PDB file of C-alpha atoms and ligand atoms in Angstrom:
ATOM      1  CA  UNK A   1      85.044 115.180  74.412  1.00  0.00           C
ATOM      2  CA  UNK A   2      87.914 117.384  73.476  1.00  0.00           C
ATOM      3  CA  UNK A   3      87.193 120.957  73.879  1.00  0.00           C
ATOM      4  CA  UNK A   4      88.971 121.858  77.020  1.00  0.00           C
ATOM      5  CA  UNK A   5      88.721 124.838  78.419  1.00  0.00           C
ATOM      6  CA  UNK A   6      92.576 126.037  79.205  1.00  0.00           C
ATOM      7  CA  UNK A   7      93.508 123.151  81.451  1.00  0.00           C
ATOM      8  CA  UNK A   8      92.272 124.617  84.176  1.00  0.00           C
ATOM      9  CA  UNK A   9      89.720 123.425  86.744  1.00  0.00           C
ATOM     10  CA  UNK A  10      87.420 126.367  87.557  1.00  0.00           C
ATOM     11  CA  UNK A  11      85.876 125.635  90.963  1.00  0.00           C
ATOM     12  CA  UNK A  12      82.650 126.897  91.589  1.00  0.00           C
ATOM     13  CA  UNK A  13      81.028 128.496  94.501  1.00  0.00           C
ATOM     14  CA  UNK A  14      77.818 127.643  96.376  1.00  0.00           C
ATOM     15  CA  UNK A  15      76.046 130.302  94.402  1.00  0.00           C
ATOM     16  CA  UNK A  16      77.293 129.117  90.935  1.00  0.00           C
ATOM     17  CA  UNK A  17      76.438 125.424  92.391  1.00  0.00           C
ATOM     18  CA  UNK A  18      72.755 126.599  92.600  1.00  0.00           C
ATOM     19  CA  UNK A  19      72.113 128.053  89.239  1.00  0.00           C
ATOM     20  CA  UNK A  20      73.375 124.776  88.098  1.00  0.00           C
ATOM     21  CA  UNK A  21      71.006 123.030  89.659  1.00  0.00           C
ATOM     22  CA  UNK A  22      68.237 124.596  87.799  1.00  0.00           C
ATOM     23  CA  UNK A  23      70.311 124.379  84.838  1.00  0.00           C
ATOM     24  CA  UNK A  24      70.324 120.527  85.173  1.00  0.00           C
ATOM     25  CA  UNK A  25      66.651 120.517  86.493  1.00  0.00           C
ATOM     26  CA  UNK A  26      65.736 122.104  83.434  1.00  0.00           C
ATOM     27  CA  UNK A  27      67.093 118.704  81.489  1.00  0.00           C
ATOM     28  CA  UNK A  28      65.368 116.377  83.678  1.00  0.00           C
ATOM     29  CA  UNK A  29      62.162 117.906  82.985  1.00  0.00           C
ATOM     30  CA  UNK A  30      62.695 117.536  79.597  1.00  0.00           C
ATOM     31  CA  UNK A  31      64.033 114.186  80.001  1.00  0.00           C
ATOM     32  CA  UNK A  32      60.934 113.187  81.871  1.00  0.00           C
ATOM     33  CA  UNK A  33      59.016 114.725  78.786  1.00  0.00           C
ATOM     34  CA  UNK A  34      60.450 112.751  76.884  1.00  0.00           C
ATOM     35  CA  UNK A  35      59.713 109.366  78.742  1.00  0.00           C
ATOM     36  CA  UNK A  36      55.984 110.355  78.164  1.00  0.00           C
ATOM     37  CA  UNK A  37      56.557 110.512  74.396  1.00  0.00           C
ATOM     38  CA  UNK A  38      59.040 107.671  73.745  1.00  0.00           C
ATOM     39  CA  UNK A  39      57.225 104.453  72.501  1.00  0.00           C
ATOM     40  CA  UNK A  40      57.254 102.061  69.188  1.00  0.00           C
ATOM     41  CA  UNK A  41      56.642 104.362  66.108  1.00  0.00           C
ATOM     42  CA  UNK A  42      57.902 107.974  67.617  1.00  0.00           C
ATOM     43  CA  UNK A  43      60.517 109.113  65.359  1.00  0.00           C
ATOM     44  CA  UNK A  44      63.788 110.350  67.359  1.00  0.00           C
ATOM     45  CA  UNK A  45      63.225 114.470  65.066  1.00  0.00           C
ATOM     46  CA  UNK A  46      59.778 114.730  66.719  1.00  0.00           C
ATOM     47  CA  UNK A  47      60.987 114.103  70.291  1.00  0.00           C
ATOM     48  CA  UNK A  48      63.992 116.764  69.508  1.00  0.00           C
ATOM     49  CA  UNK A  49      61.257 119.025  68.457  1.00  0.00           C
ATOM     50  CA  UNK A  50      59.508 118.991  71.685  1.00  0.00           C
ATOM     51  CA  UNK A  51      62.537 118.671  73.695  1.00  0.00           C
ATOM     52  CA  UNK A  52      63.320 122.109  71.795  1.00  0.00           C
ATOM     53  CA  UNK A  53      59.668 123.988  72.487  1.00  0.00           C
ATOM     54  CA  UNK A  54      60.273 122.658  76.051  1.00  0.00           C
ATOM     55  CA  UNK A  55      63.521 123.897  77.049  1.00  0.00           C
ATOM     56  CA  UNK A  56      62.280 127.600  75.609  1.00  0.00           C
ATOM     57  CA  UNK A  57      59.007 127.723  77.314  1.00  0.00           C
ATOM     58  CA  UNK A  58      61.492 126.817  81.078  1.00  0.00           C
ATOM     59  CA  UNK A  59      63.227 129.815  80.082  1.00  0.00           C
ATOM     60  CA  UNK A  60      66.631 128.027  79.112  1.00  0.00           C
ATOM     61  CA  UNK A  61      68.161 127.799  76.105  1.00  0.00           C
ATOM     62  CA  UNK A  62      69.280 124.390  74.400  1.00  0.00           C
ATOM     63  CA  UNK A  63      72.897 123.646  75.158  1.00  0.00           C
ATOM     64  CA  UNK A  64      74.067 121.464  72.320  1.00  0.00           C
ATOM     65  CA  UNK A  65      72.312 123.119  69.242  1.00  0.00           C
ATOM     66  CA  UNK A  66      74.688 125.047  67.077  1.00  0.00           C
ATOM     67  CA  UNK A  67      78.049 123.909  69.627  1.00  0.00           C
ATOM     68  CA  UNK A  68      80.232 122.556  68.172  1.00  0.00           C
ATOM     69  CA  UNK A  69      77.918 122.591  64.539  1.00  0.00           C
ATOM     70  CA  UNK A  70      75.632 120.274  66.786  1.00  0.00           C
ATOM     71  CA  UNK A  71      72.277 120.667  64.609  1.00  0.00           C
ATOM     72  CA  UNK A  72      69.485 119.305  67.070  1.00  0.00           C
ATOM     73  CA  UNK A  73      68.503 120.105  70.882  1.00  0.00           C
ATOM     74  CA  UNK A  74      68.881 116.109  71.817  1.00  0.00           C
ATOM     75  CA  UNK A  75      71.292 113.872  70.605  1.00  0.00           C
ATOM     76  CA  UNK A  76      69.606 110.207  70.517  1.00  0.00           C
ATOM     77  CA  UNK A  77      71.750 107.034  70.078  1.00  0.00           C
ATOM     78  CA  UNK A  78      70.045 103.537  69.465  1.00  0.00           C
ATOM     79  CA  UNK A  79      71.457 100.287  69.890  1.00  0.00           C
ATOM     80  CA  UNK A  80      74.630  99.593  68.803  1.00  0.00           C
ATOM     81  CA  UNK A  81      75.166 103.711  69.184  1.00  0.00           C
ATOM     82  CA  UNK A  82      77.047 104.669  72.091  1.00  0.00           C
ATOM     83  CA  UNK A  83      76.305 108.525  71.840  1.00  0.00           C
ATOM     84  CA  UNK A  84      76.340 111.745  69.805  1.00  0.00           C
ATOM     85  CA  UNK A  85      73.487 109.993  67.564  1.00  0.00           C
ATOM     86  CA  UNK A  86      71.765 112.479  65.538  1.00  0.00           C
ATOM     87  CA  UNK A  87      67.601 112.608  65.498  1.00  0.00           C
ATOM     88  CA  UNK A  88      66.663 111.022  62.308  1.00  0.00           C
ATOM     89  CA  UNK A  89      63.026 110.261  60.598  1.00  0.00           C
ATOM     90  CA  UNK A  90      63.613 106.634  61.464  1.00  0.00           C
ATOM     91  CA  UNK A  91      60.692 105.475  64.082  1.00  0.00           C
ATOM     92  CA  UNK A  92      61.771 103.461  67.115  1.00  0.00           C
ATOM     93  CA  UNK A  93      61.238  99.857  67.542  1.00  0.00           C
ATOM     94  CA  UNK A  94      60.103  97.764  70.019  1.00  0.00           C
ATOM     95  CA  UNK A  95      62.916  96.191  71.935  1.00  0.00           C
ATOM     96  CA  UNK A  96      64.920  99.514  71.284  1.00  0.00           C
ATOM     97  CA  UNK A  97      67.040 101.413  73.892  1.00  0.00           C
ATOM     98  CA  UNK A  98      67.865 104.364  73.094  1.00  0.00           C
ATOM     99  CA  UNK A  99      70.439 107.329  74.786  1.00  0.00           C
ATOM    100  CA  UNK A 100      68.699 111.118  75.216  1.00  0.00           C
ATOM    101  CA  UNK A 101      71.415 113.291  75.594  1.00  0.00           C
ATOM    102  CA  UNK A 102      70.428 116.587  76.354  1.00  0.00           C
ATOM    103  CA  UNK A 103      71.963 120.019  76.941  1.00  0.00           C
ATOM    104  CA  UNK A 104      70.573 123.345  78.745  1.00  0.00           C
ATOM    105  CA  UNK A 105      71.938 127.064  79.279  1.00  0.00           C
ATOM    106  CA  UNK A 106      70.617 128.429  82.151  1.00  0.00           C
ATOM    107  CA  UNK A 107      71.534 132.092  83.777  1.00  0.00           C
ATOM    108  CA  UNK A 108      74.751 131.360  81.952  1.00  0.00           C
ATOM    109  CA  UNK A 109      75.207 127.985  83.174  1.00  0.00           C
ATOM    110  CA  UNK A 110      75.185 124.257  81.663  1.00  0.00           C
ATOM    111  CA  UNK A 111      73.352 121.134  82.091  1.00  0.00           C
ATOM    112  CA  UNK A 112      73.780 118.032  80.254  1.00  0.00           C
ATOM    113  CA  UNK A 113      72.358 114.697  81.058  1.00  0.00           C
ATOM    114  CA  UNK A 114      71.146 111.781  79.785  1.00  0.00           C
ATOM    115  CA  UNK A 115      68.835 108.582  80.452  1.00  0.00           C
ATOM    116  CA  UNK A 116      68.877 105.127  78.642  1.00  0.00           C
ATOM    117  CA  UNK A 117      65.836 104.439  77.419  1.00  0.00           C
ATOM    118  CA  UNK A 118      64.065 101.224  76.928  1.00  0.00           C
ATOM    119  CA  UNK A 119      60.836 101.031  73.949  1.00  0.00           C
ATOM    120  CA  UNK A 120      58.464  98.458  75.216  1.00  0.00           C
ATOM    121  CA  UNK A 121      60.501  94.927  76.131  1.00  0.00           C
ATOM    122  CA  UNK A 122      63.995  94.420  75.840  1.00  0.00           C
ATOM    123  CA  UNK A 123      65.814  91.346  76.160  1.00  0.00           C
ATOM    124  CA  UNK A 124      66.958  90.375  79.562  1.00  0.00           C
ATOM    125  CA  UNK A 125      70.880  90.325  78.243  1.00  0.00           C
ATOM    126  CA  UNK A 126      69.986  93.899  77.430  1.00  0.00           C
ATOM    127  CA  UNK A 127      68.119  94.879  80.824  1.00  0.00           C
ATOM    128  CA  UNK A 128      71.081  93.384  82.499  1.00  0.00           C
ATOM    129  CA  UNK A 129      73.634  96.216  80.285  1.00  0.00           C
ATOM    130  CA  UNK A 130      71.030  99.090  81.340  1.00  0.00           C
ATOM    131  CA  UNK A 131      70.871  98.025  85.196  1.00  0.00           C
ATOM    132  CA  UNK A 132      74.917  97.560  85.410  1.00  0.00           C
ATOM    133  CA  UNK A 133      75.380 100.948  83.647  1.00  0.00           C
ATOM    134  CA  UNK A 134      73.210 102.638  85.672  1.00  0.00           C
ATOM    135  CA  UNK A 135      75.524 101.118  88.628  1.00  0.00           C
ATOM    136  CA  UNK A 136      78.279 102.259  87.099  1.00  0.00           C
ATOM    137  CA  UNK A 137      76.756 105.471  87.162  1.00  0.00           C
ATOM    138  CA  UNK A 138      76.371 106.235  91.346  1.00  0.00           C
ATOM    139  CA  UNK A 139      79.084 103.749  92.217  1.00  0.00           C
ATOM    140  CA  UNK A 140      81.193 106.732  90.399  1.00  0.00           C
ATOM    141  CA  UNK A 141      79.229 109.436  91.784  1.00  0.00           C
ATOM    142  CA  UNK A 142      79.862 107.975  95.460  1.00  0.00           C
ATOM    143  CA  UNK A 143      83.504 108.267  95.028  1.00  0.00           C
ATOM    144  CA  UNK A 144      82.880 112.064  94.152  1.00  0.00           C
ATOM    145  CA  UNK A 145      84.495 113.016  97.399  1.00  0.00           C
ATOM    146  CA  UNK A 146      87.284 115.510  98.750  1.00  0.00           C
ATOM    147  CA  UNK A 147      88.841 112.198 100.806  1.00  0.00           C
ATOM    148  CA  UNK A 148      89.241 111.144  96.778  1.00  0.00           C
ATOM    149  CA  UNK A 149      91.711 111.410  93.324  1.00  0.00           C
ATOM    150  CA  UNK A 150      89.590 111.798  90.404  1.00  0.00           C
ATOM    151  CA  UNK A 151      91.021 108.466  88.821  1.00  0.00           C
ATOM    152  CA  UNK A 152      89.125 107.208  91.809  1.00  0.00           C
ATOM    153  CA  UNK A 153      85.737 107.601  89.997  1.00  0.00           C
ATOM    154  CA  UNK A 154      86.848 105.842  86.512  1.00  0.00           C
ATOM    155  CA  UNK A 155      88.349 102.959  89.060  1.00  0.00           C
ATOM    156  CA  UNK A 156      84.723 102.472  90.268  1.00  0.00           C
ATOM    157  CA  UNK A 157      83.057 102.349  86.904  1.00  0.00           C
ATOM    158  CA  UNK A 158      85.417 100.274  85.111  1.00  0.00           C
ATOM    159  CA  UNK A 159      85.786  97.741  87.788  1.00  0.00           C
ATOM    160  CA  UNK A 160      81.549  97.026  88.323  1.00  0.00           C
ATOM    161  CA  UNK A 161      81.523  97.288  84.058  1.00  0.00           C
ATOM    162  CA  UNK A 162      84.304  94.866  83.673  1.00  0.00           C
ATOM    163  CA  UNK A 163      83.107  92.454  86.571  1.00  0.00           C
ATOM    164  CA  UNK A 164      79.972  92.349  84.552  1.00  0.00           C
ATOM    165  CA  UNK A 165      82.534  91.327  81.517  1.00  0.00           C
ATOM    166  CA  UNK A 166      81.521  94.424  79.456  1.00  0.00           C
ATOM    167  CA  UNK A 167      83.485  96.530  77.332  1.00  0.00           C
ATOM    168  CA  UNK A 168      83.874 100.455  79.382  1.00  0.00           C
ATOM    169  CA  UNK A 169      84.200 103.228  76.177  1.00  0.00           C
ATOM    170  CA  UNK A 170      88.280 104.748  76.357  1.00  0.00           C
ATOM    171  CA  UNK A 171      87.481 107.354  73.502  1.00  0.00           C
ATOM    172  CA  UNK A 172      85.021 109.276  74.833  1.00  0.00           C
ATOM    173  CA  UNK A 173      84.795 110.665  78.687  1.00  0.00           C
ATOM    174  CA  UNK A 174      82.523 112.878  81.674  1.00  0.00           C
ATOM    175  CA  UNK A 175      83.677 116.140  81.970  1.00  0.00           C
ATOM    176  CA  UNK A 176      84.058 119.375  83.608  1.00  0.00           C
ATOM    177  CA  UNK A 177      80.690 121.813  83.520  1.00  0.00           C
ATOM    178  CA  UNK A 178      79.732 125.131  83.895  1.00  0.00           C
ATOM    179  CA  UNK A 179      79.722 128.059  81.658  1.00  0.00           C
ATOM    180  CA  UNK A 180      80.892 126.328  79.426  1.00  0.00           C
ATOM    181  CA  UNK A 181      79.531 122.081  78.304  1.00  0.00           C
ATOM    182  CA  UNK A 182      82.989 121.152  78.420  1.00  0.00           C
ATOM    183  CA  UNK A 183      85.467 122.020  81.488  1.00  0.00           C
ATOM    184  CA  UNK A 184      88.505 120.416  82.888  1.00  0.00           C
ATOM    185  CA  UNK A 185      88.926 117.883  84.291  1.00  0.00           C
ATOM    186  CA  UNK A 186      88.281 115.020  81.904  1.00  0.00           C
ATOM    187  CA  UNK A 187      86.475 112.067  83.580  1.00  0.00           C
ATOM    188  CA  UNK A 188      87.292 108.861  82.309  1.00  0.00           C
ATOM    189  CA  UNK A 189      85.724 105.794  82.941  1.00  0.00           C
ATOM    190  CA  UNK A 190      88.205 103.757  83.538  1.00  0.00           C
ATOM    191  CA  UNK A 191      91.603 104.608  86.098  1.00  0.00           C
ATOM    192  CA  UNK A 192      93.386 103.097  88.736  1.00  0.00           C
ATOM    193  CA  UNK A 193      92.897 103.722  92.309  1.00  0.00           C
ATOM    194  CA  UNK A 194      94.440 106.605  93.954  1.00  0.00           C
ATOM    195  CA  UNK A 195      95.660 108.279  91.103  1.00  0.00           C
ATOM    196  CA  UNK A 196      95.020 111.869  89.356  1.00  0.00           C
ATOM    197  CA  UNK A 197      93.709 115.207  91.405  1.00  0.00           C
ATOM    198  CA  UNK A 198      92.713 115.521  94.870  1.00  0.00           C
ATOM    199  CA  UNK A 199      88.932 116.374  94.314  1.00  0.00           C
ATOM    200  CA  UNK A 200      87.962 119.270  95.951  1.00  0.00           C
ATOM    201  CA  UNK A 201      84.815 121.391  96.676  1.00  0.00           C
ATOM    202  CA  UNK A 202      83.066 123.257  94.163  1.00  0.00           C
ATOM    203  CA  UNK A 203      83.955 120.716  91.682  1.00  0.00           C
ATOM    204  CA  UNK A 204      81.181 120.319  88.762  1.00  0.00           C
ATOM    205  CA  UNK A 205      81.775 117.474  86.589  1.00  0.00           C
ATOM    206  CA  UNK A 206      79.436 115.692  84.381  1.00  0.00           C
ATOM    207  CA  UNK A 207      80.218 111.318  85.010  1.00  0.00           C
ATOM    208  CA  UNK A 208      78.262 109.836  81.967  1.00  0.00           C
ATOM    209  CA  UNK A 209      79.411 105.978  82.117  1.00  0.00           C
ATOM    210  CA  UNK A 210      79.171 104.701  78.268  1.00  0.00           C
ATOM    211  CA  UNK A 211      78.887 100.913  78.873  1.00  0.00           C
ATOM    212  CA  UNK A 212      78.835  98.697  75.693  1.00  0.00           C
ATOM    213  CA  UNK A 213      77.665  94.570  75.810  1.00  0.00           C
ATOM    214  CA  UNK A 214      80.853  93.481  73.789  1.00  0.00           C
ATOM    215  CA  UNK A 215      83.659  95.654  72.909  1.00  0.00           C
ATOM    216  CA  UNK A 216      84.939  98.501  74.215  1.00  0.00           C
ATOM    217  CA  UNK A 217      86.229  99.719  70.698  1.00  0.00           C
ATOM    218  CA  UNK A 218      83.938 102.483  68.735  1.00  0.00           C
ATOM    219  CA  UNK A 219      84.067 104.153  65.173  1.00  0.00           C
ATOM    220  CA  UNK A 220      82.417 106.973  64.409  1.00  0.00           C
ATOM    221  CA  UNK A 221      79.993 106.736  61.261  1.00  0.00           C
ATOM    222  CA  UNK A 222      79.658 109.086  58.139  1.00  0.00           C
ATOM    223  CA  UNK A 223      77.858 111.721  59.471  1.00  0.00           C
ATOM    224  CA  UNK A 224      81.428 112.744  61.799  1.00  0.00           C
ATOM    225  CA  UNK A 225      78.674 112.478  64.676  1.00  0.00           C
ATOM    226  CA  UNK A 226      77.474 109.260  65.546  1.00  0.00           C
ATOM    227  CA  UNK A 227      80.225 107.172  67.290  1.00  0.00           C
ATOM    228  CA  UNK A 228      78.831 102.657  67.456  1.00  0.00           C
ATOM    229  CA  UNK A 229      80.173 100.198  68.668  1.00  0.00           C
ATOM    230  CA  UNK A 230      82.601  98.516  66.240  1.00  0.00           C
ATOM    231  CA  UNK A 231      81.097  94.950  67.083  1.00  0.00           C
ATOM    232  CA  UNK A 232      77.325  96.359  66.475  1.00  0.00           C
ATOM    233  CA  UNK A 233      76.433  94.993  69.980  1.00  0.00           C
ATOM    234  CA  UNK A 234      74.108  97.200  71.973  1.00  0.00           C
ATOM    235  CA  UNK A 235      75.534 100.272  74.066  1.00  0.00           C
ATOM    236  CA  UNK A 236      74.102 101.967  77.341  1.00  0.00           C
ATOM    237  CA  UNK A 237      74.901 105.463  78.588  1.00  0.00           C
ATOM    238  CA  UNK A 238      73.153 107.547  81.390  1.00  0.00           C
ATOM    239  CA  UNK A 239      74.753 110.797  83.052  1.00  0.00           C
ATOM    240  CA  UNK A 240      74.095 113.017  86.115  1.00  0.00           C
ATOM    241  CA  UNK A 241      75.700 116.316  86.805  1.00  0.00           C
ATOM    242  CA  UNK A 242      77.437 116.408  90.361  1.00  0.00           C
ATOM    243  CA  UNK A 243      78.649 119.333  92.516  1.00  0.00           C
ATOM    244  CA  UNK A 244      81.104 118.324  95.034  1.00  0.00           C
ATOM    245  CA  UNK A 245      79.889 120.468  98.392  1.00  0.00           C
ATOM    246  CA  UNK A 246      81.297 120.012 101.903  1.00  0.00           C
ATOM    247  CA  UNK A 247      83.201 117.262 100.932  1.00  0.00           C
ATOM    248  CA  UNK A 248      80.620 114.989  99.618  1.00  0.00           C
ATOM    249  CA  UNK A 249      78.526 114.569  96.119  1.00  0.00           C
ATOM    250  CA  UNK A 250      75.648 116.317  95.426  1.00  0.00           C
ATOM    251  CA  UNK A 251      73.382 115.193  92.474  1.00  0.00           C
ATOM    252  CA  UNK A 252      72.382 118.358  90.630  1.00  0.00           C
ATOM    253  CA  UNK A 253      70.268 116.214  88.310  1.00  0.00           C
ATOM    254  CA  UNK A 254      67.872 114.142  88.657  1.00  0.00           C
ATOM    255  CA  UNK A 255      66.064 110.954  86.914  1.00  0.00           C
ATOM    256  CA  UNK A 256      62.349 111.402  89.151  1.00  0.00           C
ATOM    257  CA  UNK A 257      60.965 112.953  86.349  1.00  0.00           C
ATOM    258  CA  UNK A 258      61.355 109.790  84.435  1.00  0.00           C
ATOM    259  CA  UNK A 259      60.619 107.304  86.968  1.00  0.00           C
ATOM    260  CA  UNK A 260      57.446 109.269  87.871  1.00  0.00           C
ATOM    261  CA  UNK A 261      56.153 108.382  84.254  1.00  0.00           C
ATOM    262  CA  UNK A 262      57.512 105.115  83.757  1.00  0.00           C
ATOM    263  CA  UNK A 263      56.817 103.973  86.987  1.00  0.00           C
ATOM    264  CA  UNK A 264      60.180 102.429  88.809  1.00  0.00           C
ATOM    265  CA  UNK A 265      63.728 102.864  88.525  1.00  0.00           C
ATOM    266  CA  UNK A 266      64.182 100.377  85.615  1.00  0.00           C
TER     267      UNK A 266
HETATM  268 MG1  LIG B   1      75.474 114.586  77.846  1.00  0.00          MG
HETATM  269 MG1  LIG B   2      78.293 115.214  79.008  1.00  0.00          MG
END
């Protein structure tokens, strides 16, 4: 992303951590909605719509709608889109996975996470992206520590993604979070050990690993939204929000809510 807010990272304190929790609770919630819905023949506008209600009726706001000229509450990416994918009429597929990006405000704060879906059976090659991004996601996260540099993270990601030969996304990154959806520092996912900012406590940063099966090159497509892949090979994405607190990561989000409806943690 490439809002940045002054170059500065603004450190939060145990207080500020805890109102983000809800924030991000309030998107797993709807995220776990959302598993219940998501099946061959749901169009990607009516799960937006719910994911809307939802969010209202938690007393939150959505996060992305209207930032940015973002026109929908979830941003939903299928296939060979990595993110940013805008909710269309156009009913999912069996085989399908599909990104749910979703924002919250609340109490002032932000959460923004997302969750790889599959839609009935996908192909092994395809479980096998979704599992390794998913790595990719709390291999980062464990690095997430005040012994650590922030390159430390990407180094993580890009080395699991690349082992697995594919492609880690360079143009778009995690992220600072808090009053506003996009903070310093910019988390890539990709860097070289050691390098970049001593992490430090009350860090909030948003890691959101965008894993593709081929290429690591995107393009974005007509609507100035939707970034693919430029090979049209399938892409994977799923992101927590983490607090750094007495030196270790804590996961303000979480993916229970999904599991608890689809039954494991694949
Ligand atoms: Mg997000
Ligand atoms: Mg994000």
């Amino acid at each position: 992303m490439s809002l940045f807010n002054k170059y500065m990272i603004l450190y939060k304190t145990k207080e500020e951590i805890k109102i983000m929790r809800d924030a991000a609770q309030v998107v797993s919630r709807t995220l776990g909605e959302v598993a219940k819905l998501i099946k061959p023949g749901v169009t990607p506008l009516s799960l937006d719509k719910m994911a809307h209600d939802y969010i209202l009726s938690q007393d939150a706001k959505p996060g992305f709608l209207g930032l940015y000229g973002c026109p929908s509450t979830l941003l939903i990416s299928v296939n060979e889109q990595v993110v940013h994918g805008l909710p269309t009429e156009r009913p999912f597929e069996e085989g399908d996975i599909v990104s749910v990006d979703c924002g919250s405000v609340y109490k002032g704060y932000y959460g923004d996470h997302a969750y790889t879906f599959k839609v009935g059976k996908v192909s092994p090659e395809v479980s096998h992206l979704l599992k390794v991004t998913k790595e990719c996601l709390y291999l980062g996260i464990e690095q997430c520590k005040t012994s650590n540099r922030m390159e430390d993270i990407g180094y993580a990601i890009q080395q699991h993604a690349e082992k697995n030969k594919f492609g880690v996304v360079r143009d778009l990154v995690g992220h600072g979070l808090g009053k506003t959806l996009h903070e310093e520092p910019q988390v890539p996912n990709f860097g070289r050990r050691g390098r970049g900012k001593k992490i430090q406590n009350g860090l909030t940063i948003a890691i959101e690993p965008m894993i593709n099966m081929g290429t690591e090159k995107v393009r974005t497509l007509e609507d100035d939204w939707t970034i693919v892949t430029e090979d049209g090979l399938p892409s994977a994405h799923f992101e927590h929000n983490i607090a750094v607190v007495d030196g270790d990561p804590e996961i303000l989000s979480t993916f229970d809510y999904i599991y608890d409806v689809i039954g494991s943690d694949d």
